[in-house]
Amino acid sequence: MCPASLRPIDSSEFTAFMRAYQDMVFSTAVRLTANEAQAEDIAQEVFLRAYESFGELRASPAAGGWLKTVATNLTLNHLTRYRRRWRFFSEVFTGDAPEEQLESAAAVFDEIFAETDAEQRRALIEQALAALPDHQRVPLVLYHFEEMSYQDIAARLRVSLAKVKIDILRGRLALAGLLAQRGLDESLAGSRVRP
Amino acid sequence: MTDHDHPEDRRVRDERLERLLDRAAREQPSRRAPPTLEGRVLREIVRRSRSSPRQSGFTRWPLAVRAALVAGCCACAALVMLAADPLIVRWMEELRDAREALSAVGALVGRLVGAIPTDWLLGGLLATALLYALLFALLAVGCSMLGIAPERARSTPT
C-alpha cells in the first residue's frame, strides 16, 4: 500500500483538511494582529505551506499543532517591526500596578462571567483584545491563548523576561478596563451585545 | 508598591487575575475564518502549479533537475580548471618572480633604514608627530576663530 506521504494530493481531501483547521489558524492570526485582512493573508500563507507538506501532514495527529505553530511564527514575523516599540514602552513605564487596580480588574472579570452569556462574553473579549495596543496584546495572547511560557515568549519576542511579565500584567489590566468600559457603554445604550 | 501592598496578597491577586484570564481564554471559541479564505488558497495553489519551473525559485525545481544542474556546474568547473592548468602554472611562476622582486626591494629598504642611526629615526618620528599635532591645533584655532562648530551627535534616542 502506498504510504500517505507519497499519494498524490486530492483537492477535496486538502479542502476538507483546510475546513477543519481554518478557524483555528485564522483565530491565532487575528488575535495577534487585531487586523482581519492581515490575518487572512497570514492564514493563506499557512495553508499554502501546509499544502507543500501535505504528504506528511495528511495522516499526522500533530497537524493541528503544526498549523498553530506556523501561524504563530508567521504572525510574529509579520509583527517584528513592533519589537523596538515594545522595548521602548516597557523601559519607560516600569513599576508594579497598584493593588487596587488588580482588585478592580478581577472584579470586572467576575462580573463579565456572572452577568453575560457566552455569546456576549465572546464578543466583548474579542473586541477588547483587538483594542489593546500591540505591545500588550501580543504577549497576552501568546500567554493565555497560545499557552506559551514567559520564557518562550521572551525568547520569541527577543525581550527580557521582566518586560514580558510587565506587559502581560498591564495587558490584563487594560483588557479589564476596556471590558468595563464596554459593559458600561452597553448598559447605557440599553442593548445587548450581538456577535 | 504602596505601604499597604503585601507581597503575598499581591501574589494572590495576580494569580486570581491570571486564572480569570485563563478561564476566559479557554472558553473563547475560535473566530470564524472568512469565507473567501478557502477560495484564495485553492486559486493560489492552482496558479503555482501552472507556473513554469523557470518562474519559481531553484528550491522549487524538481530534484532531478537540480541534481543535474549541480553536477553539470561541477563538471564545467573541473574542465575549466584542467584547461587552464598551463595558464595557472605560468601565473604561479610570475607570482613567484614578483615575490622575489618585492623581497629584494624590502631587503634594500631594510639595509637603508639600518644604515640610519637609531637616534635620527626616533627624532624624525617625533618631529613628524609634533608637526601633525601642530597642524591639528592650528586647524582647531582657525575653526574657532571663524565660528565653525563641529556637528554634534543627536542627544535623543530614535
Coordinates of C-alpha atoms in Angstrom, one line a residue, chain A:
Chain A
M1 CA 0.0 0.0 0.0
C2 CA 1.3 3.4 -0.9
P3 CA 2.4 5.5 2.1
A4 CA 0.3 8.6 2.8
S5 CA 3.2 10.9 2.2
L6 CA 3.6 9.6 -1.4
R7 CA 0.0 9.6 -2.5
P8 CA -0.9 12.4 -4.9
I9 CA -2.8 15.2 -3.3
D10 CA -6.6 15.2 -3.8
S11 CA -8.0 18.7 -3.8
S12 CA -11.2 17.6 -2.0
E13 CA -9.0 16.0 0.7
F14 CA -7.0 19.1 1.1
T15 CA -10.1 21.2 1.1
A16 CA -11.6 19.1 3.9
F17 CA -8.3 19.5 5.8
M18 CA -8.4 23.2 5.4
R19 CA -12.0 23.5 6.5
A20 CA -11.2 21.5 9.7
Y21 CA -8.4 23.9 10.7
Q22 CA -9.1 27.3 9.1
D23 CA -11.0 28.7 12.1
M24 CA -8.1 27.8 14.4
V25 CA -5.5 29.3 12.1
F26 CA -7.4 32.4 11.5
S27 CA -8.1 32.9 15.2
T28 CA -4.5 32.7 16.0
A29 CA -3.5 35.3 13.4
V30 CA -6.4 37.7 14.1
R31 CA -5.9 37.7 17.8
L32 CA -2.3 38.6 17.5
T33 CA -2.6 41.1 14.7
A34 CA -6.1 42.6 15.5
N35 CA -6.5 43.0 11.8
E36 CA -8.7 40.7 9.8
A37 CA -7.2 41.5 6.4
Q38 CA -3.7 40.7 7.6
A39 CA -4.9 37.6 9.4
E40 CA -6.4 36.3 6.2
D41 CA -3.2 36.9 4.3
I42 CA -1.3 35.0 7.0
A43 CA -3.8 32.2 7.1
Q44 CA -3.5 31.8 3.3
E45 CA 0.3 31.5 3.6
V46 CA -0.1 29.0 6.4
F47 CA -2.3 26.7 4.2
L48 CA 0.0 27.1 1.2
R49 CA 2.8 25.8 3.3
A50 CA 0.6 23.1 4.6
Y51 CA -0.2 22.1 1.0
E52 CA 3.6 21.8 0.3
S53 CA 3.9 19.4 3.3
F54 CA 0.5 17.8 2.9
G55 CA 2.1 14.4 2.2
E56 CA 3.3 14.2 5.8
L57 CA 0.5 16.2 7.4
R58 CA -2.5 14.4 6.0
A59 CA -2.0 11.4 8.3
S60 CA -0.3 13.1 11.2
P61 CA -2.0 13.6 14.5
A62 CA 0.2 16.6 15.1
A63 CA -1.2 18.5 12.1
G64 CA -3.1 20.9 14.3
G65 CA -0.1 21.7 16.4
W66 CA 2.0 22.2 13.3
L67 CA -0.5 24.6 11.8
K68 CA -0.8 26.6 15.0
T69 CA 3.0 26.9 15.3
V70 CA 3.4 28.0 11.7
A71 CA 0.5 30.5 12.1
T72 CA 2.1 31.9 15.3
N73 CA 5.5 32.2 13.8
L74 CA 4.3 33.8 10.6
T75 CA 2.2 36.3 12.5
L76 CA 5.1 37.2 14.8
N77 CA 7.4 37.6 11.9
H78 CA 4.8 40.0 10.4
L79 CA 4.7 41.9 13.6
T80 CA 8.5 42.1 14.0
R81 CA 8.7 45.7 13.2
Y82 CA 6.9 46.5 16.5
R83 CA 9.6 44.9 18.6
R84 CA 11.5 48.2 19.2
R85 CA 8.3 49.9 20.2
W86 CA 7.6 47.1 22.8
R87 CA 11.0 47.5 24.3
F88 CA 10.7 51.3 24.4
F89 CA 7.4 51.4 26.2
S90 CA 8.4 48.7 28.6
E91 CA 11.5 50.6 29.5
V92 CA 9.7 53.9 30.0
F93 CA 6.7 52.6 32.0
T94 CA 8.2 50.5 34.7
G95 CA 7.0 49.5 38.1
D96 CA 4.2 47.4 39.5
A97 CA 0.5 48.2 39.1
P98 CA -1.3 49.4 42.2
E99 CA -3.0 46.7 44.1
E100 CA -6.4 48.3 43.9
Q101 CA -6.1 48.1 40.1
L102 CA -5.6 44.3 40.3
E103 CA -8.6 44.0 42.6
S104 CA -10.9 46.0 40.3
A105 CA -9.6 44.2 37.2
A106 CA -10.5 40.8 38.8
A107 CA -13.9 42.2 39.8
V108 CA -14.6 43.2 36.2
F109 CA -13.9 39.6 35.0
D110 CA -16.1 38.2 37.8
E111 CA -18.9 40.5 36.6
I112 CA -18.3 39.5 33.0
F113 CA -18.6 35.8 33.9
A114 CA -21.6 36.4 36.1
E115 CA -23.7 38.7 34.1
T116 CA -23.1 38.0 30.5
D117 CA -23.9 34.9 28.4
A118 CA -21.3 33.1 26.5
E119 CA -22.1 34.8 23.2
Q120 CA -21.9 38.3 24.8
R121 CA -18.7 37.4 26.6
R122 CA -17.1 36.1 23.4
A123 CA -17.8 39.3 21.6
L124 CA -16.8 41.6 24.4
I125 CA -13.5 39.9 24.9
E126 CA -12.7 39.8 21.1
Q127 CA -13.5 43.5 20.8
A128 CA -11.4 44.4 23.9
L129 CA -8.5 42.3 22.7
A130 CA -8.5 44.0 19.4
A131 CA -8.4 47.4 21.0
L132 CA -5.3 46.7 23.1
P133 CA -2.0 48.1 21.9
D134 CA 0.3 45.6 20.2
H135 CA 2.9 45.5 22.9
Q136 CA 0.3 44.4 25.4
R137 CA -2.0 42.3 23.2
V138 CA 0.7 40.1 21.6
P139 CA 2.3 38.7 24.8
L140 CA -1.1 38.5 26.5
V141 CA -2.5 36.4 23.6
L142 CA 0.7 34.3 23.4
Y143 CA 0.4 33.5 27.2
H144 CA -3.3 33.0 27.7
F145 CA -4.5 31.7 24.2
E146 CA -1.4 30.1 22.8
E147 CA -0.3 28.8 26.3
M148 CA 3.3 29.7 25.8
S149 CA 5.5 30.2 28.9
Y150 CA 7.0 33.5 29.9
Q151 CA 10.4 32.3 28.9
D152 CA 9.3 31.1 25.5
I153 CA 7.5 34.4 24.9
A154 CA 10.6 36.4 25.9
A155 CA 12.8 34.3 23.6
R156 CA 10.4 34.6 20.7
L157 CA 9.9 38.3 21.0
R158 CA 13.5 38.9 21.9
V159 CA 12.7 41.0 25.0
S160 CA 13.6 40.3 28.6
L161 CA 11.6 38.1 30.9
A162 CA 10.7 41.1 33.2
K163 CA 9.3 43.1 30.3
V164 CA 7.1 40.2 29.2
K165 CA 5.7 39.9 32.7
I166 CA 5.1 43.6 33.0
D167 CA 3.5 43.8 29.5
I168 CA 1.2 40.9 30.3
L169 CA 0.1 42.3 33.6
R170 CA -0.6 45.7 32.1
G171 CA -2.4 44.0 29.2
R172 CA -4.7 42.2 31.7
L173 CA -5.4 45.5 33.5
A174 CA -6.0 47.3 30.2
L175 CA -8.3 44.4 29.0
A176 CA -10.3 44.7 32.2
G177 CA -10.6 48.4 31.7
L178 CA -11.8 48.0 28.2
L179 CA -14.3 45.4 29.2
A180 CA -15.6 47.6 32.0
Q181 CA -16.0 50.5 29.6
R182 CA -17.7 48.4 27.0
G183 CA -20.0 46.9 29.7
L184 CA -20.9 50.5 30.8
D185 CA -21.5 51.6 27.2
E186 CA -23.8 48.6 26.7
S187 CA -25.8 49.3 29.8
L188 CA -26.1 52.9 28.9
A189 CA -27.3 52.1 25.5
G190 CA -29.7 49.5 27.0
S191 CA -28.9 47.0 24.3
R192 CA -27.4 43.5 24.4
V193 CA -24.2 42.8 22.6
R194 CA -24.6 40.9 19.3
P195 CA -21.6 38.9 18.0

